[in-house]
Structure formats: C-alpha cells, structure tokens
Amino acid sequence: MGEPIFGVLGPLRVRARDAPEPLPLGGPKPRAVLATLLLEPGAFVSLDVLTEVLWPGGAPRSAVANVRTYVRAVRAALRAAGIVTDGLRTLPSGYTLDAGPGDHDMLLFEHLLERARAARDQGDDGAALRGYDTALALWRGGVLQDLPPSVVWDPVIARIEGLRSLAVDECLRVRLRLGDYAPLVADLRTRLAEDPLREDLWQMLVRALYGAGRVTESRVAYAEAERVLAAELGVAPGAPLRATGEEVNGQVAGRRAAPVTPVCQLPMDVPDFTGREGEIATLEELLSGAGRRPVVAVVSGLPGSGKSTLIVHVAHRVRRLFPDGQLFVDLGGMSGRPREAADVLAEMLRGLGVIDNAIPAEPGERAALLRSRLATRRFLIVLDDASTSAQIRPLLPGTGGSAVLVGSRRRMPSLPAYHCPLGVMRHDEARTLLGRIVGEERLRGADAHADRVLAGCGSLPLAVRIAGARLANRPGWTVAALADFLHDERDRLDRLRAGELEVRASAELSYRHLPEHAATAFRAFGRLPGEAVPGWLVAVAMGHAEEPSRVLETLLDEHLVEVVGTDPLGLQRYRMHDLLHIYARELTKADDPGVRREHGLRTVDALIALARCANAAMPTRFLGVLGETVPLPGPAAGIARAVRTRPVEWFESERRVLVTAVESALRFGDHARAGDLAVELAGFFDMRGYYDDWLRTHRLALQAGPAPSDTRSAALLRNLGQLHLYQDRYADALTAFTRSREVFTALGHRSGEAVARLGIGSVHRVTGDLDSALASFTEARHAFRTAADRHGEAIAHNAIASVWLDRGDADAAAPWLDDALTLSRDVGDRHREAQVRRRIAVLHELRGTPHMARAELERALGIFDELTDTHCAAYVQQSIGELCLRQGDAGQASALLVDALAVQQRLGDRRAEARVACLLGELHHATGRKQTARRYFHRSLSAYRRLDVRDQAELVDAKLRSLR
C-alpha cells in the first residue's frame, strides 16, 4: 500500500500517488476548507460549519460565495496534480469528501490500529507489534499542526489523538510481553516524564528493568514511584503496582503472588437487548476515548425509555477498556430519598479497596480521595437514577483515564459531559424487541396486529416489554387479542402492568417530584389534544396570564414533554408521549366536573378568538358569514400580531388542535361554541382543500344543536352546501343552500340570504339549468346591493357573467365582467380578482384571441399561487392546459393537466377529475399513445358513472370504443 494521498496526522499534506513532493494548495483559507472536510471523511459538512472555521469572529456577507470559491480552488489544485476529485461532492448546503483508508492517513491509522488490536486479542503479539508500529509511523506530529486551531475541529482531533495515546500504551504492553526490554525502558521513561502519575507506566518500567536483569534499577524505580505518588497525590501505590514492587524486592520469593482481581459491580446485562444502535455506537466511541482525561456521558430520557438498561448494556460492552474495574451505584433519584453524595463516596471508596478506617469523615475529603485513587487508573463508573447535577459532581474523577456513565430522567446541562437524550424506540427496533420477548413465530403473519400493539405502547421500551411479557405468559392469546386488549385508552395504563413493571408507576414517580407549577402544566396537557401544541395554549389550559416558558423548561428537563419543532410563527411546539398524556388526562379527571368544563371551554374561547383574528387578515375573503372579532384573552393576546401577519400559517399549524376543539366543545355540551369555531374554520378548509375536516366539524355542530334557526346554523348550512357542491353532491348542496336561505331570510340577514342564493344559483348552473341560475344570481346581486356589500356584488356580477359565457354570448358577459373586476379591485380582494380573470379568459377565447386568454389565466394563476390556494390554482392549470390542447401544444398541455388531475383527485372533486382525465385521453389519442389514452378514458368514464352524469359518460364511452 502506497503513501496516502491526504495527510492530517501532522502538517496538512496532499500528494499525488508516488509523487516526491507535497502538492501546493494555495492560501490558508483553501487549506482550512480541505482540512475540515478531511477531518469528517464521508460526512456532510455544512456551509455554516465551514464559515465558522474560516471566520470564527464573524463572517462577511460574501462568506458563502467565498467558501464556494475556496472549494473550487481545492478541486482545481487536485485535478492539476492528477488526483481524481469525484469524492469531493457539492451538496445543496455543503460538501462531502469521500476517501478510503488507502487515501487518508487518519482512516489508515484507525484501520491499522484495529488490525493490530485483533492480532493482540488473538495472542499473536508479533503481528500486533508490527501493526502498532506501522500505524504509529503514520504520525508526523500533532494533527494539522501547521494550521490555526479551530473549536470546530477540537472533538475530532481530541478523539484521534486519544486513539494515538491509547495505541502507544497498548504497543508498550505488547513489547513488554515480547521481552523487548532495553529500548522499552527508554520509551517508558519518556512517557513518564510527560505523565508521572500513571501507575500503569511505572509498573511496566519496573517490570522492564527487572526483566532486563537490572534488578537494582527496578527497585529504585519502584521506590521513585512510591515517592512521586505520595508527594503528588498523598496515596500509596495501588494493588497492581504494589504487587510488582513486592516481586522485584523479593517479598514473594518462594510463593506465587495472588492475582489481583479487578472489581466489577455491574448488574446483569439484559439478554434480549434490542436497538439503540446509534446511541450505543456514540457512547462506545466516547468512552473509548478516555485516556489522558476522564470522560463523562449522561443518558437522560422520559420514564420507561430504557435508560438503565442502555447504560448497563453499554457498560458491559466496554468493560475491556477499563481493566482496573467497574463500579455501579444506584443513586435513588426517583425514590423518596435520593442518596447523599457523602454516602455514595464512601461506597465507591470501599469498591476501590479503601478500608473504613481510612475513609475521611468530610464529604469534600472523600471526593478528593476518590479523585486521587482514580487519577492513575482506568475505571468505569456507572451511576444510575441520578437526581441532580449536584448529586453527581462530587463523584466525578478529576484526571486519569476513567469514564463515568450516568442515567437520569432529568437533563443535566451544567455537567461537563456528553448528553445523550433517549426517546422512544424506532418502529423497527420496537418490533424486534417484541419478537424477541414473545418469539418471532408468535408474530408471523400478524404484522398489522403487531403494529397496533406497538402503537398502543407508543414504542416506549418499558411498555413494549410489559405487553410482550403479557403475551408470552398467555399461550392462548393471539397478537390480535393483545392489540384489542390495549386498544381502549381509558384503561390502557392499567393493562400495561406485568409483575414489578408498570407504566403508570413510572409516570407517577416523575410527576410526584415536580414542583407545583410544573405539575399544573403537566395536568394542563391532559386537557389538550395529544398533538404538538404551542406554549401559549398550555398557558390558557393552565389559566395563566402568560406563556409558561420557565415551567415548560422544567418539563423538558424532566423529559416529560419534548420540543418537536418550531411552527411557521416561530413558536416552539411541545408534545407529550401518548402514555404520559393518558396519565395526565387521568389526573384531570379527578378535578370537579364544573372546573374541568371551565378549563376546557376557556381553551375553546381562545381558539375562537384567534380564528376570528386570523380570518380578518386572510389573503382571501371567504364567501360565507363569519363572526365578529372579539378581545383576545390572556396568553392568546401575545401572539395576535403574529397571527394577523401569517393567518394561513397559523391555521395550518393549529388545524388538528382546532378540529379537536370543536369536538371538545360538544363533549362539554356547548353546541354554540362548537358551531362558532366550525364556522371560522370553513374559509381555511376551503382554501386548502381539507374537505374531511370541513365535513366532520360542520356535521357535528349541526347534529348537536337544535333545529336551524339562527345565524350560526344558517352559516353552517351554507358552508356545508358549498362543500357538497365541490364534491358533486348536487341534491345535498341544493337542500343545504335552500335551508340556509330560508333561515337567513327569516332573520332578515340580507348578506347571508344573498350568499345562500349564490350557492343555489351555482348548483343550477353546474347542472345545466342556466335560466334558474341567472335568476338566483340576479336575486343575490339585488340582496348584496341592499346590504351595501360591495364584495358580494363583485361575486354576483362574476356569477352572472359566467351564465352568459356558458351560453356563448361574449358581448352580454363583458359588462358584467368589467364591473366585477372593478369591484374586486376597489375592495382589495385579489382572490376574487383572479376568479374574474378566469372568466375574462373565457371571454377572450370566445372572441378568438387565445393569446389574451392565456395572459389572463397566467395572471390568475400567479395570484392563486401567491395566495397558496391550491384548489383554485388547479382549476386555472386545467384551463391553461385545455387552452394549450386546443392550440396544439400537446407537451405543455399534458404537464399542466397531469398536475391538475393530481390536485383534483386529492381534493375529491370528481367532476373536475373526470373532465381532466378525458382531456388527457384525447391528448394521448391524438399523439398516438393509445394505451395511455385508454387508461385515462377508463378513469374518466368511471368517475362520470359514479356521478351519474350519463350524457358525459356516453361521450367518453364512445371515445373508448373508437380506440378499439
């Protein structure tokens, strides 16, 4: 194997294969870019990371452009030297450099080190020594020693230099076993000059001198070790070094020294441990880096996430890295009385061999003695169920090669540690765990039921283990029976119990230790839907005046909620695990029913008020009757400005919460609030095509209330009629519009009556009764004028024009369209303007000016896209596609119509879907693709038959027959 192309184990170096001299790379900035990529071979390196390396004090505005320039310079320099640059890849917001061990000295060092260790573990010390020597020979100095340091590089450099230090020590031990005494003595003295408190190095030096026949020098070396340890640390040599000293001083002559057995206090590993590969790999790599300095890792997570199981499992996997022993202490953080640090220190000192009489009385002195005992040893300390950082801090080593692995329900950001948050298991991991507990044969052929079981457990390891234990202990049960057993949320926690394992008990432990304000917030989640919610909504459910950021931070630190992202308004969203949410709901059920109802309706009121605030600022004006804006209560007032700025985004973020709130209001027996909120949601549902939510909320609100007799119920009926019209249920639409008009007329609500008449006219127009449509639209226009509703007038004028266009009378339609466009602009309704422009396009096509029609459609499409109205944009795309088809532009027509078809199918507009599918059939027939045409015609025919539109179905059927 030749010398690697890339070198970072010393000054940065790049050289073409077998070339005598390193390659010049230009100035310091390109070299720093290449160095950063080489420290993370094969990994994505973002532009942000490169910017931080190049300009740690603050980047210029041209930073991104400059980084790209430096990367181009590096790539050009490599190509000029004949080095293949395929591995240097540009990604959307960063770069990656792929390199193998043969090309990169850092990767080659790690590869050779692993081979040397494998040979050592197999007992082949000769091959191991050659491997260590080859690996260490790659080092030419400190990592990237010719470049200015960067904090971005520090973790990787610390890891690789830690591996080098470990490799040197391992090589020394191999040489000692091989009897390479004379040169080994010099190397050991050099290492001890750097770190004179390393007992293992002193032990090797004493043995090397003794093995070389230099007995007196070996005894002097041992005496020197005793003196240094006593002077610097105030301790005597540990058992291994002391045994070697006794041997060289002749104190074991005539008898064999008793072997020193390292202490191992680890509990038994779980035999069916499953998953967590990423966390295990990270923790193993981190713990293996313990050497010149201690390493601390904290694993924290929600109740039942398997923290204790994970840390014990990892501890068993890395035992060999800590030859002096492993200590384990249960700190009782979630018990009634967490253990005091002083008591734990005494226990740990006894584990290190300190007798009771030698343990100091003061906690500070005990901590100092622990640090002294660990300074020259490699111990793994496992601390489970930690309570606070203060409980942990006195138990940490100060120097040496030991490592500490902590498990806790709480985050401990103040600890100098790597923090590993533990969430629920991935679905595949949870499935594997269930299979290992119950046996794969029990799950064979029952994947769907197994998924139901895992959903009931929320993929929480404790819950999966309990559910698996129940199934394993019941041979007569099927997986489906277990899934049914866990289906009902009301008693799911009762059923997730097996022996000493219980999900509810685990949740109770965490809840019991919360301060009062955090406990109140925890219960508030029980009053909210099991969705991700913003902090202000939690505050409303709590009855607080402001968003409880500090309280939520407490729940985050306890892993009782998690931040699942930031919504478009910039607000963090919090989610509670399903099983914790069930427990929180159980707690709220203990409240007085009246109090529970008051809390619930307060949340609904806040959502109604914000929905009205959002509707007042919507980019489109909904053709319906909405409620008046009201003062915003408490925490909701704090986000009013953001809601008015981005109303569509607010509706989108809270959609599931809003729908659930309609149902909540009905559960509390308040159909009026449910109806008010449903009415406010219809405009957004219309804009985004959320027809299922629209239908559900309106039907629930109408069915729960009395017979329609007020403005609210009339508005609900009108909205429901509009939805029926969109989905081609024309009889249902006409019935809903007619009932709505009757109620509005009885109430003297002229605008409401006019809106309902528009709906009636639309049904008549779509079903071909143009005379009735024109009459209804004209009546609506008169009602709008009487109510001084100019926006409504614009809609009525556009509707009247549509009838004349359907009749093919462009001259009769033109003045109505002119008035509709003027009115739309006057009232600032861009959405209505776009609708009018769609009709104007039809007018231009009737007059034989298709280029003007295309221009109007493009203007309308631009407005709808800007307003993010997917539904209306699809109709315009359909219109442009039809126009292109008629003009002979098959390619563009196909692209536009395929997009429109996909949107119409998603929105459930079957009539539009049938029309577009037929057009695509005609297009492909005309271009000779008969099989594709046949498929689209079949789709169109099926849709028309479902709609019972017989004349259109017969036309499409005829087109199909012509293909045969």
Short mmCIF file of N, CA, C and O in Angstrom, two decimals, residues 16 52 71 77 175 247 294 308 336 390 398 450 474 518 535-536 628 649 673 755 788 803 816 856 939:
data_model
loop_
_atom_site.label_atom_id
_atom_site.label_comp_id
_atom_site.label_asym_id
_atom_site.label_seq_id
_atom_site.Cartn_x
_atom_site.Cartn_y
_atom_site.Cartn_z
N ALA A 16 0.14 13.54 -4.80
CA ALA A 16 -0.28 12.57 -5.78
C ALA A 16 0.43 11.25 -5.49
O ALA A 16 1.52 11.22 -4.91
N GLU A 52 -17.78 28.95 10.09
CA GLU A 52 -17.28 29.08 11.45
C GLU A 52 -15.78 28.82 11.51
O GLU A 52 -15.04 29.46 12.25
N VAL A 71 -13.50 26.11 -2.36
CA VAL A 71 -13.69 24.70 -2.74
C VAL A 71 -13.29 24.50 -4.19
O VAL A 71 -12.64 23.50 -4.54
N ALA A 77 -6.77 22.46 -7.81
CA ALA A 77 -5.41 22.05 -7.45
C ALA A 77 -5.26 20.54 -7.47
O ALA A 77 -4.24 20.00 -7.93
N ARG A 175 5.13 -4.93 23.67
CA ARG A 175 6.61 -5.03 23.68
C ARG A 175 7.10 -5.62 25.00
O ARG A 175 8.08 -6.38 25.03
N GLU A 247 7.32 -8.10 44.23
CA GLU A 247 8.03 -9.14 43.47
C GLU A 247 9.49 -8.77 43.24
O GLU A 247 10.40 -9.59 43.47
N PRO A 294 -10.56 12.25 31.89
CA PRO A 294 -11.77 11.44 32.10
C PRO A 294 -12.86 11.82 31.09
O PRO A 294 -12.84 12.90 30.50
N SER A 308 -31.74 2.88 32.12
CA SER A 308 -30.93 1.98 32.95
C SER A 308 -30.46 0.78 32.15
O SER A 308 -29.30 0.36 32.24
N GLY A 336 -38.06 8.18 47.31
CA GLY A 336 -38.46 9.22 48.25
C GLY A 336 -37.28 9.99 48.82
O GLY A 336 -37.39 11.16 49.15
N ALA A 390 -25.86 18.34 41.20
CA ALA A 390 -25.15 18.46 42.48
C ALA A 390 -24.88 17.09 43.09
O ALA A 390 -23.86 16.89 43.76
N GLY A 398 -11.10 13.59 38.49
CA GLY A 398 -10.53 14.86 38.02
C GLY A 398 -9.54 14.67 36.91
O GLY A 398 -9.42 15.51 36.01
N ALA A 450 -49.36 -6.56 15.22
CA ALA A 450 -48.16 -6.17 15.97
C ALA A 450 -47.99 -4.65 15.92
O ALA A 450 -47.62 -4.02 16.93
N ARG A 474 -49.19 -15.89 28.13
CA ARG A 474 -50.55 -16.35 27.80
C ARG A 474 -50.52 -17.07 26.47
O ARG A 474 -50.80 -16.47 25.41
N ALA A 518 -44.91 23.19 37.78
CA ALA A 518 -44.68 22.24 36.70
C ALA A 518 -45.74 21.14 36.71
O ALA A 518 -46.17 20.67 35.66
N GLY A 535 -46.75 26.89 23.42
CA GLY A 535 -46.72 27.21 24.84
C GLY A 535 -47.89 28.07 25.28
O GLY A 535 -48.40 27.90 26.40
N TRP A 536 -48.33 29.00 24.41
CA TRP A 536 -49.44 29.87 24.82
C TRP A 536 -50.71 29.06 25.10
O TRP A 536 -51.50 29.41 25.98
N GLU A 628 -68.00 38.18 14.50
CA GLU A 628 -67.27 39.42 14.75
C GLU A 628 -66.04 39.13 15.61
O GLU A 628 -66.05 38.25 16.46
N GLU A 649 -50.73 30.40 7.86
CA GLU A 649 -49.77 29.53 8.55
C GLU A 649 -50.26 29.18 9.95
O GLU A 649 -50.03 28.06 10.43
N ARG A 673 -70.60 27.15 20.99
CA ARG A 673 -69.17 27.38 20.78
C ARG A 673 -68.64 26.47 19.67
O ARG A 673 -67.80 26.87 18.86
N VAL A 755 -75.71 35.25 -0.03
CA VAL A 755 -74.68 34.22 -0.17
C VAL A 755 -75.32 32.86 -0.43
O VAL A 755 -74.86 32.07 -1.27
N ALA A 788 -75.50 46.78 1.03
CA ALA A 788 -74.28 47.58 0.81
C ALA A 788 -73.03 46.71 0.93
O ALA A 788 -72.00 47.14 1.48
N VAL A 803 -72.89 32.79 -16.51
CA VAL A 803 -74.05 32.21 -17.21
C VAL A 803 -74.03 32.63 -18.67
O VAL A 803 -74.24 31.81 -19.58
N TRP A 816 -70.64 42.74 -17.36
CA TRP A 816 -70.68 42.17 -16.02
C TRP A 816 -69.26 41.88 -15.52
O TRP A 816 -68.96 42.09 -14.33
N GLU A 856 -54.52 36.22 -19.37
CA GLU A 856 -55.39 36.38 -18.21
C GLU A 856 -55.29 35.18 -17.27
O GLU A 856 -55.28 35.32 -16.04
N ARG A 939 -60.63 5.95 -16.70
CA ARG A 939 -60.71 6.70 -15.44
C ARG A 939 -61.82 7.73 -15.50
O ARG A 939 -62.59 7.91 -14.54
#
